[in-house]
Amino acid sequence: MTPQADDQVICIIGAGYVGLVTAAGLAEAGRQVKVVEVDADRRAAVAAGISPIFEPGLDELLSAVVASGHLRAVETMSAGVAGAGIVIVAVGTPPTHDGEADLSQVRQAVDQALGEVAPGAVIAIKSTVPPGTTRALARGSSRKDVAFVMFPEFLREGSALEDLRHPSRVVVGGEDMAAVRRVAALLGGPDTTRLLCDSVSAELVKYGSNAFLATKISFINEMAQLCELTGADIEHVADGMGLDPRIGRSFLSAGLGWGGSCFPKDVRALETSAGYHGQSFWLLKAAIEVNSQQRRRFTAKLLQGLGGSLEGRRVAILGLAFKPFTDDMRQAPALEVVRQLEDLGAIVVATDPVALARARPLLPGTSLVDDPYDAVTGADAVGLVTEWPVYRELDWGRVFAQMRGRLVVDGRNCLDSRAITGRGGIYVSMGRRTRGLPETTPGSASEAATASVPPVPLG
Ligand code: UDX
Ligand code: UDX
């Protein structure tokens, strides 16, 4: 007898950055959660209550919900979907060669689930899929007793548990509103804003959100370039712009630009999808190009700072993960930067607090060390790529004692320029003037001239 669909029982397909965090959060909320994961090592880690990914707080939570029996890792789809009222699909949707989202994992997971899932269950697509996908999956399904909805995720790596426990919004889209409401009840609390709509709109909420944030970052990076050309300071410009509540200060940090598993693939997928529908999404094309050139601009600063040649020069790269508080190396700016530096003949030594294991196979010819002070030993220049707090706390006196040169290029405008110039270093950043050069050098700025004056509260 097939167990009836019960919304207290949730199946999640894919124990990735999104699926696993969602599973742990739902289990913490008291649901019975089963995770179906094809990767045996990942499945074994989850079964042992150990997180296979670095996400703050996930280890502790996973251990607790596995111990309490609220979360189980299962091997087969039938074990996973048995009795489940809602099946969440959170498998990968990597870009194909032309940028479109590869839906093969989603289709395979859905096909397997449909063969086993209980009547009346709902399949919720959490993987980011092109507009029209959820509706097409529903129309192509032989199981008319199973509804499909789009259930996009808005989790930022490094703060994913917080984003899950306190979602800024819950969006669910589908053509069966009863199914939409069942899924919408999974997350958030009485004060959470919920948007219930059709599936195509929900799909585009996801793509539109990521693409807009990515475009906002590329916009401030273009402004940073103009700041360098005019002698302005992008941090002041971003602060001033961000004071407008319609703009907001978040996602206005200039630097190496966006990486990660979502922005790059989602922006390209949206641009490609628009193309399939006959639209040239020019803003996205520009945002993508600006983002690529930020890596080149950073590399150029190191090249120029070392006199126009990197041949045989040692460059220490601080930070490899695509952003702090994660070990995720997918589309990390560091990968392009290291490759560019090595193509120009530099000897690169790189470090990261948590991402070395994932970085090693991706950078086979690059020396990777745990300790940042080892990384800077003998270096002609230091390049800050990921804004881990540990690099803001470095003892720059010790750094310059161990370096051969004194150039520091800050790709995330996160270091304390005074601490660097105060010990004889030259501080170069993104969208601000160089500091630490002799006053007479064109384009340099004294610390005093560019000191940011904290806003004086008026009134
Ligand atoms: C994924 C999608 O890539 C992203 O578009 C969406 O926004 C959220 O879900 P992420 O969790 O980062 O993001 O993907 P990934 O880290 O690649 O995890 C996917 C997991 O699914 C992997 O562990 C993979 O082994 C597993 N998987 C894949 C299955 O268990 N079954 C499959 O058939 C395919
Ligand atoms: C993003 C979205 O924020 C999240 O809602 C979605 O579900 C998944 O994708 P994530 O990729 O984890 O989350 O990281 P996020 O914090 O958004 O940063 C994305 C990239 O933009 C990072 O490479 C970061 O370094 C960069 N970034 C962010 C900037 O360059 N400047 C900024 O001001 C903010």
Coordinates of C-alpha atoms and ligand atoms in Angstrom, one line a residue:
M1 CA 0.0 0.0 0.0
T2 CA 1.6 3.3 -1.1
P3 CA 1.7 5.6 2.0
Q4 CA -0.5 8.7 1.5
A5 CA 1.1 12.1 0.7
D6 CA 1.7 13.9 4.0
D7 CA 3.1 17.4 4.0
Q8 CA 4.9 16.7 7.3
V9 CA 7.1 14.4 5.3
I10 CA 9.4 16.2 2.9
C11 CA 11.8 14.7 0.3
I12 CA 14.7 16.8 -1.0
I13 CA 16.5 15.7 -4.1
G14 CA 20.1 17.0 -4.1
A15 CA 22.2 17.6 -1.0
G16 CA 24.0 20.6 -2.4
Y17 CA 24.6 24.0 -1.0
V18 CA 20.9 24.7 -1.4
G19 CA 19.2 21.3 -0.9
L20 CA 21.1 20.5 2.2
V21 CA 20.6 23.8 3.9
T22 CA 16.9 23.6 3.1
A23 CA 16.7 20.1 4.4
A24 CA 18.3 20.9 7.6
G25 CA 16.1 24.0 8.1
L26 CA 12.9 22.1 7.5
A27 CA 14.0 19.3 9.8
E28 CA 14.8 21.9 12.5
A29 CA 11.2 23.2 12.1
G30 CA 10.0 19.7 12.9
R31 CA 9.3 18.1 9.5
Q32 CA 10.4 14.6 8.7
V33 CA 12.9 15.2 5.9
K34 CA 14.6 12.6 3.6
V35 CA 17.4 13.7 1.4
V36 CA 18.1 11.8 -1.8
E37 CA 21.7 12.3 -3.0
V38 CA 23.5 10.4 -5.8
D39 CA 27.0 11.2 -4.6
A40 CA 27.8 8.4 -2.1
D41 CA 30.4 10.3 -0.2
R42 CA 28.1 13.3 0.2
R43 CA 25.3 11.0 1.2
A44 CA 27.5 9.2 3.8
A45 CA 28.6 12.5 5.3
V46 CA 25.0 13.7 5.7
A47 CA 24.0 10.3 7.2
A48 CA 26.7 10.8 9.8
G49 CA 25.4 14.3 10.5
I50 CA 28.5 15.9 9.0
S51 CA 28.2 18.7 6.5
P52 CA 30.0 18.0 3.2
I53 CA 30.1 21.8 2.5
F54 CA 31.4 24.7 4.5
E55 CA 28.4 26.8 5.6
P56 CA 28.5 28.5 9.1
G57 CA 26.3 26.6 11.6
L58 CA 25.3 23.8 9.2
D59 CA 27.5 21.2 10.9
E60 CA 25.9 21.7 14.3
L61 CA 22.4 21.8 12.9
L62 CA 22.9 18.7 10.7
S63 CA 24.3 16.8 13.6
A64 CA 21.3 17.7 15.8
V65 CA 18.6 16.9 13.2
V66 CA 20.2 13.6 12.2
A67 CA 20.5 12.6 15.8
S68 CA 16.9 13.5 16.5
G69 CA 15.8 11.5 13.4
H70 CA 14.2 14.5 11.7
L71 CA 16.6 14.2 8.8
R72 CA 17.7 11.1 7.0
A73 CA 19.9 10.6 3.9
V74 CA 18.5 7.9 1.7
E75 CA 20.0 6.1 -1.3
T76 CA 17.0 5.5 -3.5
M77 CA 14.3 7.7 -4.9
S78 CA 11.5 5.4 -3.7
A79 CA 12.8 5.6 -0.1
G80 CA 13.0 9.3 -0.4
V81 CA 9.6 10.0 -1.8
A82 CA 7.7 7.4 0.1
G83 CA 4.9 9.2 2.1
A84 CA 6.3 12.6 1.1
G85 CA 3.6 15.3 0.5
I86 CA 6.2 17.6 -1.0
V87 CA 9.3 16.7 -3.1
I88 CA 11.8 19.5 -3.5
V89 CA 14.1 19.3 -6.5
A90 CA 17.4 21.1 -5.7
V91 CA 19.8 19.5 -8.2
G92 CA 22.3 21.4 -10.2
T93 CA 21.4 23.5 -13.3
P94 CA 24.9 24.3 -14.6
P95 CA 25.4 26.3 -17.8
T96 CA 25.6 24.5 -21.1
H97 CA 28.2 25.8 -23.7
D98 CA 25.8 28.5 -24.9
G99 CA 24.9 29.6 -21.3
E100 CA 21.5 28.1 -21.2
A101 CA 20.7 26.2 -17.9
D102 CA 21.4 22.4 -18.3
L103 CA 18.1 20.8 -17.1
S104 CA 19.2 17.2 -17.5
Q105 CA 19.7 16.7 -13.8
V106 CA 16.3 18.3 -13.1
R107 CA 14.5 16.1 -15.7
Q108 CA 16.1 13.0 -14.4
A109 CA 15.2 13.7 -10.8
V110 CA 11.6 14.6 -11.8
D111 CA 11.2 11.4 -13.9
Q112 CA 12.5 9.2 -11.1
A113 CA 10.3 10.9 -8.5
L114 CA 7.2 10.7 -10.7
G115 CA 7.6 6.9 -10.9
E116 CA 7.4 6.6 -7.1
V117 CA 5.7 9.6 -5.5
A118 CA 2.3 9.2 -3.7
P119 CA -0.9 10.5 -5.3
G120 CA -1.6 14.1 -4.3
A121 CA 2.0 15.0 -3.7
V122 CA 3.5 18.2 -5.0
I123 CA 6.9 18.5 -6.8
A124 CA 8.5 21.8 -6.0
I125 CA 11.3 22.9 -8.3
K126 CA 13.9 24.8 -6.3
S127 CA 16.7 24.6 -8.9
T128 CA 16.9 27.8 -10.9
V129 CA 15.2 27.0 -14.2
P130 CA 14.5 29.0 -17.4
P131 CA 11.0 30.6 -17.7
G132 CA 8.4 28.0 -18.7
T133 CA 10.2 25.0 -17.3
T134 CA 7.9 24.2 -14.4
R135 CA 4.8 24.4 -16.7
A136 CA 6.5 22.2 -19.3
L137 CA 7.4 19.6 -16.7
A138 CA 3.8 19.6 -15.5
R139 CA 2.4 19.3 -19.0
G140 CA 4.8 16.5 -19.9
S141 CA 4.0 14.5 -16.8
S142 CA 1.9 11.4 -17.0
R143 CA 1.0 11.8 -13.3
K144 CA -2.0 14.2 -13.4
D145 CA -2.4 13.5 -9.6
V146 CA 0.9 15.2 -8.9
A147 CA 1.1 19.0 -9.1
F148 CA 4.2 21.1 -10.0
V149 CA 5.3 24.4 -8.5
M150 CA 8.3 26.7 -8.8
F151 CA 9.9 27.3 -5.3
P152 CA 12.9 29.5 -5.9
E153 CA 15.7 29.9 -3.3
F154 CA 17.2 33.1 -2.1
L155 CA 20.0 31.7 0.1
R156 CA 23.3 33.6 0.1
E157 CA 26.3 31.3 0.8
G158 CA 27.9 32.1 4.1
S159 CA 24.5 33.2 5.6
A160 CA 22.3 30.5 4.1
L161 CA 20.9 29.2 7.4
E162 CA 20.0 32.8 8.5
D163 CA 18.3 33.4 5.1
L164 CA 16.4 30.2 5.4
R165 CA 15.2 30.7 9.0
H166 CA 14.3 34.3 8.3
P167 CA 13.5 34.6 4.6
S168 CA 13.0 38.1 3.3
R169 CA 10.2 36.6 1.2
V170 CA 8.7 33.3 0.2
V171 CA 7.9 33.0 -3.5
V172 CA 5.9 30.1 -4.9
G173 CA 4.5 29.9 -8.4
G174 CA 2.2 27.3 -10.0
E175 CA -1.0 26.7 -11.9
D176 CA -2.5 24.8 -9.0
M177 CA -3.0 27.3 -6.2
A178 CA -3.8 24.7 -3.5
A179 CA -0.4 23.1 -4.2
V180 CA 1.2 26.6 -4.2
R181 CA -0.2 27.3 -0.8
R182 CA 0.9 23.9 0.6
V183 CA 4.5 24.7 -0.4
A184 CA 4.4 28.3 0.7
A185 CA 3.5 27.1 4.2
L186 CA 6.9 25.3 4.5
L187 CA 9.0 28.4 5.2
G188 CA 8.8 31.6 7.1
G189 CA 6.4 32.7 9.9
P190 CA 3.3 34.7 10.3
D191 CA 5.1 38.0 9.4
T192 CA 6.8 36.6 6.3
T193 CA 5.8 38.2 3.0
R194 CA 4.6 35.5 0.6
L195 CA 4.2 36.0 -3.1
L196 CA 1.9 33.3 -4.7
C197 CA 1.8 33.6 -8.4
D198 CA 2.1 31.6 -11.7
S199 CA 5.1 29.4 -12.2
V200 CA 6.7 31.5 -15.0
S201 CA 6.6 34.7 -12.9
A202 CA 8.2 32.8 -10.0
E203 CA 10.9 31.5 -12.3
L204 CA 11.6 35.1 -13.5
V205 CA 11.5 36.5 -9.9
K206 CA 14.6 34.3 -9.2
Y207 CA 16.5 35.1 -12.4
G208 CA 15.5 38.8 -12.2
S209 CA 16.6 39.1 -8.6
N210 CA 20.1 37.6 -9.2
A211 CA 20.5 39.5 -12.5
F212 CA 19.5 42.8 -11.0
L213 CA 21.9 42.4 -8.1
A214 CA 24.7 41.4 -10.5
T215 CA 23.9 44.4 -12.7
K216 CA 24.0 46.7 -9.7
I217 CA 27.5 45.4 -8.9
S218 CA 28.6 45.9 -12.5
F219 CA 27.2 49.4 -12.4
I220 CA 29.2 50.4 -9.3
N221 CA 32.3 48.8 -10.9
E222 CA 31.9 51.1 -13.9
M223 CA 31.5 54.0 -11.5
A224 CA 34.7 52.9 -9.8
Q225 CA 36.6 53.0 -13.1
L226 CA 35.4 56.6 -13.6
C227 CA 36.5 57.4 -10.1
E228 CA 40.0 56.3 -10.9
L229 CA 40.0 58.5 -14.0
T230 CA 38.7 61.5 -12.2
G231 CA 40.4 61.1 -8.8
A232 CA 37.2 60.5 -6.9
D233 CA 36.8 57.8 -4.3
I234 CA 34.3 55.1 -5.1
E235 CA 33.7 54.4 -1.4
H236 CA 32.4 57.9 -0.9
V237 CA 30.4 57.7 -4.1
A238 CA 28.8 54.3 -3.1
D239 CA 28.1 55.7 0.4
G240 CA 26.4 58.7 -1.0
M241 CA 24.4 56.8 -3.6
G242 CA 23.4 54.2 -1.0
L243 CA 21.9 56.9 1.3
D244 CA 19.0 57.0 -1.2
P245 CA 16.6 54.3 0.1
R246 CA 15.6 53.6 -3.5
I247 CA 19.2 52.6 -4.2
G248 CA 20.4 51.2 -0.9
R249 CA 24.1 50.6 0.0
S250 CA 24.1 46.8 -0.3
F251 CA 25.6 45.3 -3.4
L252 CA 27.3 48.6 -4.2
S253 CA 30.8 47.4 -3.2
A254 CA 33.2 47.8 -6.0
G255 CA 36.0 45.3 -6.6
L256 CA 36.7 42.1 -8.5
G257 CA 33.0 41.6 -9.2
W258 CA 30.7 38.6 -8.9
G259 CA 31.5 34.9 -8.9
G260 CA 29.9 31.9 -7.3
S261 CA 27.5 29.2 -8.5
C262 CA 24.5 31.5 -9.0
F263 CA 25.2 35.0 -10.4
P264 CA 27.4 33.9 -13.3
K265 CA 25.2 31.0 -14.5
D266 CA 21.9 32.8 -13.8
V267 CA 22.9 36.0 -15.6
R268 CA 24.1 34.1 -18.6
A269 CA 21.0 31.8 -18.6
L270 CA 18.7 34.7 -18.4
E271 CA 20.5 36.5 -21.3
T272 CA 20.4 33.3 -23.3
S273 CA 16.7 32.6 -22.5
A274 CA 15.8 36.2 -23.6
G275 CA 17.7 35.5 -26.8
Y276 CA 15.6 32.4 -27.5
H277 CA 12.5 34.5 -27.2
G278 CA 13.9 37.1 -29.6
Q279 CA 15.1 39.7 -27.1
S280 CA 18.6 41.1 -26.9
F281 CA 19.0 41.8 -23.2
W282 CA 21.7 44.4 -23.7
L283 CA 22.0 45.4 -20.0
L284 CA 22.9 41.8 -19.1
K285 CA 25.4 41.6 -21.9
A286 CA 27.1 44.7 -20.6
A287 CA 27.0 43.5 -16.9
I288 CA 28.7 40.3 -17.9
E289 CA 31.4 42.1 -19.9
V290 CA 32.0 44.6 -17.1
N291 CA 32.3 41.8 -14.6
S292 CA 34.9 40.0 -16.7
Q293 CA 37.0 43.1 -17.1
Q294 CA 37.2 43.6 -13.3
R295 CA 39.5 40.6 -13.1
R296 CA 41.6 42.0 -15.9
R297 CA 41.7 45.5 -14.2
F298 CA 42.9 43.9 -11.0
T299 CA 45.7 41.9 -12.8
A300 CA 46.7 45.1 -14.6
K301 CA 47.2 46.9 -11.4
L302 CA 49.6 44.3 -10.2
L303 CA 51.4 44.4 -13.6
Q304 CA 51.6 48.2 -13.6
G305 CA 52.6 48.3 -9.9
L306 CA 55.5 45.9 -10.6
G307 CA 56.9 48.1 -13.5
G308 CA 55.1 46.5 -16.4
S309 CA 56.3 43.0 -16.2
L310 CA 55.3 40.0 -14.1
E311 CA 57.9 37.6 -15.6
G312 CA 59.5 35.8 -12.6
R313 CA 57.9 38.0 -10.1
R314 CA 56.3 36.5 -7.0
V315 CA 52.7 37.4 -6.2
A316 CA 50.9 36.4 -3.1
I317 CA 47.1 36.0 -3.5
L318 CA 45.0 36.3 -0.3
G319 CA 41.7 34.5 -0.6
L320 CA 40.5 32.0 -3.2
A321 CA 36.8 31.3 -2.4
F322 CA 34.4 33.3 -4.5
K323 CA 33.4 35.2 -1.3
P324 CA 34.2 35.0 2.4
F325 CA 32.6 32.4 4.8
T326 CA 32.3 29.8 2.1
D327 CA 34.6 27.2 0.6
D328 CA 32.8 27.4 -2.8
M329 CA 35.3 27.9 -5.7
R330 CA 32.7 27.9 -8.4
Q331 CA 33.4 30.8 -10.8
A332 CA 35.6 32.3 -8.2
P333 CA 37.4 35.5 -9.4
A334 CA 40.6 34.1 -8.0
L335 CA 40.7 31.4 -10.7
E336 CA 40.8 33.9 -13.5
V337 CA 43.2 36.2 -11.6
V338 CA 45.7 33.4 -10.9
R339 CA 45.5 32.1 -14.5
Q340 CA 46.1 35.6 -15.9
L341 CA 49.1 36.2 -13.5
E342 CA 50.7 32.9 -14.4
D343 CA 50.1 33.5 -18.1
L344 CA 52.0 36.7 -17.6
G345 CA 54.9 34.8 -16.1
A346 CA 54.3 35.5 -12.4
I347 CA 55.0 32.9 -9.7
V348 CA 51.8 32.8 -7.6
V349 CA 51.5 31.6 -4.0
A350 CA 47.9 31.6 -2.8
T351 CA 46.1 31.1 0.4
D352 CA 42.6 30.8 1.8
P353 CA 41.2 30.0 5.3
V354 CA 38.9 27.2 4.2
A355 CA 38.8 26.7 0.4
L356 CA 42.3 25.2 -0.2
A357 CA 41.0 21.6 -0.6
R358 CA 38.5 22.7 -3.2
A359 CA 41.0 25.0 -4.9
R360 CA 43.8 22.5 -5.2
P361 CA 42.5 20.4 -8.1
L362 CA 41.5 23.7 -9.9
L363 CA 44.9 25.3 -9.6
P364 CA 47.3 22.3 -10.1
G365 CA 50.3 24.4 -10.9
T366 CA 49.9 27.0 -8.2
S367 CA 51.5 26.8 -4.7
L368 CA 48.8 26.9 -2.1
V369 CA 49.7 27.5 1.6
D370 CA 47.6 27.7 4.8
D371 CA 49.4 30.6 6.4
P372 CA 49.1 34.1 4.8
Y373 CA 52.5 35.0 6.3
D374 CA 54.0 32.1 4.4
A375 CA 52.2 33.2 1.2
V376 CA 53.7 36.7 1.4
T377 CA 57.3 35.6 2.2
G378 CA 59.6 36.8 -0.6
A379 CA 56.6 38.2 -2.6
D380 CA 57.0 41.3 -4.8
A381 CA 53.4 42.1 -4.4
V382 CA 50.3 41.0 -2.5
G383 CA 46.8 40.8 -4.1
L384 CA 43.7 40.6 -1.9
V385 CA 41.0 38.7 -3.7
T386 CA 38.6 37.5 -1.0
E387 CA 37.7 39.7 1.9
W388 CA 38.2 37.2 4.7
P389 CA 38.4 39.1 8.0
V390 CA 41.7 37.4 8.8
Y391 CA 43.4 39.4 6.0
R392 CA 42.1 42.7 7.5
E393 CA 43.8 41.8 10.7
L394 CA 47.3 41.0 9.2
D395 CA 50.4 42.5 10.9
W396 CA 51.6 44.6 8.0
G397 CA 54.9 45.3 9.7
R398 CA 55.5 41.6 9.7
V399 CA 54.2 41.3 6.1
F400 CA 56.6 43.9 4.7
A401 CA 59.5 42.4 6.7
Q402 CA 58.9 39.1 4.9
M403 CA 58.0 40.5 1.5
R404 CA 60.6 41.5 -1.1
G405 CA 58.4 44.4 -2.4
R406 CA 55.8 46.6 -0.9
L407 CA 52.9 46.7 -3.3
V408 CA 49.4 45.7 -2.0
V409 CA 46.5 45.6 -4.5
D410 CA 43.2 45.3 -2.7
G411 CA 40.6 43.7 -5.0
R412 CA 37.8 44.2 -2.5
N413 CA 38.6 47.6 -1.0
C414 CA 38.5 45.9 2.4
L415 CA 42.0 46.5 3.8
D416 CA 43.1 49.3 6.2
S417 CA 45.2 51.6 3.9
R418 CA 46.7 53.5 6.8
A419 CA 48.0 50.2 8.3
I420 CA 49.7 49.5 5.0
T421 CA 51.1 52.9 4.1
G422 CA 52.0 53.6 7.7
R423 CA 54.6 50.7 7.4
G424 CA 56.0 51.8 4.1
G425 CA 53.6 49.9 1.8
I426 CA 52.0 51.1 -1.4
Y427 CA 48.2 50.7 -1.4
V428 CA 46.3 50.2 -4.6
S429 CA 42.6 49.5 -4.6
M430 CA 39.6 49.5 -7.0
G431 CA 38.1 52.9 -7.7
R432 CA 40.3 55.0 -5.5
R433 CA 43.7 56.7 -5.8
T434 CA 46.9 54.9 -4.9
R435 CA 48.3 55.7 -1.4
G436 CA 51.8 55.5 -0.1
L437 CA 53.6 56.8 -3.1
P438 CA 55.7 59.9 -2.6
E439 CA 53.3 62.9 -2.6
T440 CA 54.8 64.3 -5.8
T441 CA 53.8 61.1 -7.8
P442 CA 50.8 61.9 -10.1
G443 CA 47.6 60.1 -9.1
S444 CA 48.7 59.4 -5.6
A445 CA 46.7 60.6 -2.6
S446 CA 47.7 61.5 0.8
E447 CA 45.8 59.6 3.5
A448 CA 44.5 63.0 4.9
A449 CA 43.2 64.1 1.5
T450 CA 41.0 61.0 1.1
A451 CA 40.2 60.2 4.7
S452 CA 36.5 59.4 4.8
V453 CA 34.8 61.8 7.2
P454 CA 32.0 60.0 9.1
P455 CA 28.6 61.6 8.3
V456 CA 27.6 64.2 10.8
P457 CA 24.1 63.6 12.0
L458 CA 22.1 66.8 11.2
G459 CA 19.5 68.2 13.4
Ligands
UDX1 C1 21.4 24.1 -7.1 C2 21.3 24.7 -8.4 O1 22.5 24.6 -9.1 C3 20.9 26.1 -8.4 O2 20.6 26.6 -9.7 C4 19.7 26.3 -7.5 O3 19.5 27.7 -7.4 C5 19.8 25.6 -6.2 O4 20.2 24.3 -6.3 P1 23.5 24.1 -5.5 O5 22.8 23.5 -4.3 O6 24.6 25.0 -5.4 O7 22.4 24.8 -6.4 O8 23.9 22.8 -6.5 P2 25.0 21.8 -6.2 O9 25.9 22.3 -5.1 O10 25.6 21.4 -7.5 O11 24.2 20.6 -5.6 C6 23.4 19.7 -6.4 C7 23.4 18.3 -5.7 O12 22.5 17.5 -6.3 C8 24.8 17.6 -5.7 O13 25.1 17.2 -4.4 C9 24.5 16.5 -6.7 O14 25.3 15.3 -6.4 C10 23.1 16.2 -6.4 N1 22.3 15.5 -7.5 C11 22.4 15.9 -8.8 C12 21.5 14.4 -7.1 O15 21.4 14.0 -5.9 N2 20.8 13.8 -8.1 C13 20.9 14.2 -9.4 O16 20.2 13.5 -10.2 C14 21.7 15.3 -9.7
UDX2 C1 23.4 35.0 -4.5 C2 22.1 35.8 -4.1 O1 22.5 36.8 -3.2 C3 21.1 34.8 -3.5 O2 19.9 35.5 -3.2 C4 20.9 33.7 -4.5 O3 19.9 32.8 -3.9 C5 22.1 32.9 -4.8 O4 23.1 33.9 -5.3 P1 25.6 34.2 -3.3 O5 26.0 33.9 -4.8 O6 25.8 33.1 -2.3 O7 24.0 34.6 -3.3 O8 26.5 35.4 -2.9 P2 26.2 37.0 -2.8 O9 26.5 37.4 -1.4 O10 25.0 37.4 -3.4 O11 27.5 37.6 -3.7 C6 27.5 37.2 -5.1 C7 28.8 37.7 -5.7 O12 28.7 39.1 -5.7 C8 30.0 37.4 -4.9 O13 31.0 37.0 -5.7 C9 30.4 38.7 -4.2 O14 31.8 38.8 -4.0 C10 29.9 39.7 -5.2 N1 29.5 41.0 -4.6 C11 28.5 41.1 -3.7 C12 30.2 42.2 -5.1 O15 31.1 42.1 -5.9 N2 29.9 43.4 -4.6 C13 28.8 43.5 -3.7 O16 28.5 44.6 -3.2 C14 28.2 42.3 -3.2

